[in-house]
Amino acid sequence: MKKVIIYSTKICPYCMRAKNFFMKKDIPFEDIMIDQDPDQMRIMMEKSKRQSVPQIFIGDYHVGGFDDLIEHDMEGKLEDLLRD
């Protein structure tokens, strides 16, 4: 399974929804809290070209935010993205 990274903040409700989504599906993820590490915020912005959170990556693929994640799942694309 490819590595899942979620860039998030402590107070973001969509971040919590994304994390809960992966937990319910038993998909491990790395949570990078950009509000606690300004360097990680810069990295997230460089990788995603976005300032909002969450920003979700599966391997090198930029999924986007929570709505993008759900769209990928509903279209059946998520499983393919997770495969090595």
PDB file of C-alpha atoms in Angstrom:
ATOM      1  CA  MET A   1       0.000   0.000   0.000  1.00  0.00           C
ATOM      2  CA  LYS A   2       1.291   3.456  -0.893  1.00  0.00           C
ATOM      3  CA  LYS A   3       1.971   5.926   1.889  1.00  0.00           C
ATOM      4  CA  VAL A   4      -0.844   8.354   2.714  1.00  0.00           C
ATOM      5  CA  ILE A   5       0.062  11.813   4.022  1.00  0.00           C
ATOM      6  CA  ILE A   6      -2.454  14.333   5.334  1.00  0.00           C
ATOM      7  CA  TYR A   7      -1.343  17.908   5.933  1.00  0.00           C
ATOM      8  CA  SER A   8      -3.718  19.279   8.551  1.00  0.00           C
ATOM      9  CA  THR A   9      -4.305  21.655  11.442  1.00  0.00           C
ATOM     10  CA  LYS A  10      -5.717  21.061  14.882  1.00  0.00           C
ATOM     11  CA  ILE A  11      -8.928  23.075  14.338  1.00  0.00           C
ATOM     12  CA  CYS A  12      -9.853  22.004  10.790  1.00  0.00           C
ATOM     13  CA  PRO A  13     -13.107  19.993  10.661  1.00  0.00           C
ATOM     14  CA  TYR A  14     -12.387  18.699   7.150  1.00  0.00           C
ATOM     15  CA  CYS A  15      -9.024  17.442   8.360  1.00  0.00           C
ATOM     16  CA  MET A  16     -10.778  15.438  11.063  1.00  0.00           C
ATOM     17  CA  ARG A  17     -13.210  14.050   8.484  1.00  0.00           C
ATOM     18  CA  ALA A  18     -10.338  12.956   6.241  1.00  0.00           C
ATOM     19  CA  LYS A  19      -8.539  11.270   9.138  1.00  0.00           C
ATOM     20  CA  ASN A  20     -11.755   9.543  10.264  1.00  0.00           C
ATOM     21  CA  PHE A  21     -12.340   8.364   6.683  1.00  0.00           C
ATOM     22  CA  PHE A  22      -8.943   6.653   6.571  1.00  0.00           C
ATOM     23  CA  MET A  23      -9.302   5.253  10.112  1.00  0.00           C
ATOM     24  CA  LYS A  24     -12.716   3.711   9.282  1.00  0.00           C
ATOM     25  CA  LYS A  25     -11.217   2.074   6.195  1.00  0.00           C
ATOM     26  CA  ASP A  26      -8.230   0.905   8.273  1.00  0.00           C
ATOM     27  CA  ILE A  27      -5.804   2.778   6.012  1.00  0.00           C
ATOM     28  CA  PRO A  28      -2.711   4.034   7.848  1.00  0.00           C
ATOM     29  CA  PHE A  29      -1.678   7.635   7.276  1.00  0.00           C
ATOM     30  CA  GLU A  30       0.904  10.141   8.405  1.00  0.00           C
ATOM     31  CA  ASP A  31      -0.589  13.307   9.869  1.00  0.00           C
ATOM     32  CA  ILE A  32       1.571  16.402   9.407  1.00  0.00           C
ATOM     33  CA  MET A  33       0.277  19.278  11.525  1.00  0.00           C
ATOM     34  CA  ILE A  34       1.257  22.440   9.667  1.00  0.00           C
ATOM     35  CA  ASP A  35       0.027  24.738  12.437  1.00  0.00           C
ATOM     36  CA  GLN A  36       2.764  23.298  14.656  1.00  0.00           C
ATOM     37  CA  ASP A  37       5.539  23.358  12.037  1.00  0.00           C
ATOM     38  CA  PRO A  38       5.821  26.345   9.668  1.00  0.00           C
ATOM     39  CA  ASP A  39       8.425  24.514   7.571  1.00  0.00           C
ATOM     40  CA  GLN A  40       5.894  21.776   6.853  1.00  0.00           C
ATOM     41  CA  MET A  41       3.364  24.432   5.811  1.00  0.00           C
ATOM     42  CA  ARG A  42       5.862  25.719   3.247  1.00  0.00           C
ATOM     43  CA  ILE A  43       6.501  22.166   2.005  1.00  0.00           C
ATOM     44  CA  MET A  44       2.760  21.496   1.709  1.00  0.00           C
ATOM     45  CA  MET A  45       2.242  24.695  -0.279  1.00  0.00           C
ATOM     46  CA  GLU A  46       5.122  23.874  -2.626  1.00  0.00           C
ATOM     47  CA  LYS A  47       3.842  20.326  -3.233  1.00  0.00           C
ATOM     48  CA  SER A  48       0.127  21.108  -3.552  1.00  0.00           C
ATOM     49  CA  LYS A  49       0.151  24.703  -4.830  1.00  0.00           C
ATOM     50  CA  ARG A  50      -2.635  25.279  -2.267  1.00  0.00           C
ATOM     51  CA  GLN A  51      -2.841  26.952   1.140  1.00  0.00           C
ATOM     52  CA  SER A  52      -5.940  25.238   2.508  1.00  0.00           C
ATOM     53  CA  VAL A  53      -6.072  22.070   4.582  1.00  0.00           C
ATOM     54  CA  PRO A  54      -6.347  19.199   4.449  1.00  0.00           C
ATOM     55  CA  GLN A  55      -4.024  18.413   1.581  1.00  0.00           C
ATOM     56  CA  ILE A  56      -3.886  14.683   0.981  1.00  0.00           C
ATOM     57  CA  PHE A  57      -1.206  12.752  -0.880  1.00  0.00           C
ATOM     58  CA  ILE A  58      -1.136   9.075  -1.776  1.00  0.00           C
ATOM     59  CA  GLY A  59       2.406   8.254  -2.748  1.00  0.00           C
ATOM     60  CA  ASP A  60       3.425  11.100  -5.053  1.00  0.00           C
ATOM     61  CA  TYR A  61      -0.163  11.717  -6.195  1.00  0.00           C
ATOM     62  CA  HIS A  62      -1.889  14.842  -4.888  1.00  0.00           C
ATOM     63  CA  VAL A  63      -5.483  13.857  -4.121  1.00  0.00           C
ATOM     64  CA  GLY A  64      -6.436  17.340  -2.919  1.00  0.00           C
ATOM     65  CA  GLY A  65      -8.750  18.123  -0.020  1.00  0.00           C
ATOM     66  CA  PHE A  66     -11.497  16.189   1.729  1.00  0.00           C
ATOM     67  CA  ASP A  67     -14.076  16.689  -1.037  1.00  0.00           C
ATOM     68  CA  ASP A  68     -11.541  15.480  -3.601  1.00  0.00           C
ATOM     69  CA  LEU A  69     -10.865  12.412  -1.443  1.00  0.00           C
ATOM     70  CA  ILE A  70     -14.556  11.521  -1.285  1.00  0.00           C
ATOM     71  CA  GLU A  71     -14.909  12.060  -5.029  1.00  0.00           C
ATOM     72  CA  HIS A  72     -11.999   9.695  -5.699  1.00  0.00           C
ATOM     73  CA  ASP A  73     -13.602   7.104  -3.413  1.00  0.00           C
ATOM     74  CA  MET A  74     -17.061   7.413  -4.986  1.00  0.00           C
ATOM     75  CA  GLU A  75     -15.572   7.058  -8.471  1.00  0.00           C
ATOM     76  CA  GLY A  76     -13.709   3.896  -7.405  1.00  0.00           C
ATOM     77  CA  LYS A  77     -10.276   5.458  -7.954  1.00  0.00           C
ATOM     78  CA  LEU A  78      -9.038   5.308  -4.364  1.00  0.00           C
ATOM     79  CA  GLU A  79      -8.229   1.590  -4.270  1.00  0.00           C
ATOM     80  CA  ASP A  80      -6.130   1.861  -7.431  1.00  0.00           C
ATOM     81  CA  LEU A  81      -4.232   4.846  -6.022  1.00  0.00           C
ATOM     82  CA  LEU A  82      -3.400   2.946  -2.828  1.00  0.00           C
ATOM     83  CA  ARG A  83      -1.944  -0.096  -4.601  1.00  0.00           C
ATOM     84  CA  ASP A  84       1.843  -0.324  -4.874  1.00  0.00           C
TER      85      ASP A  84
END
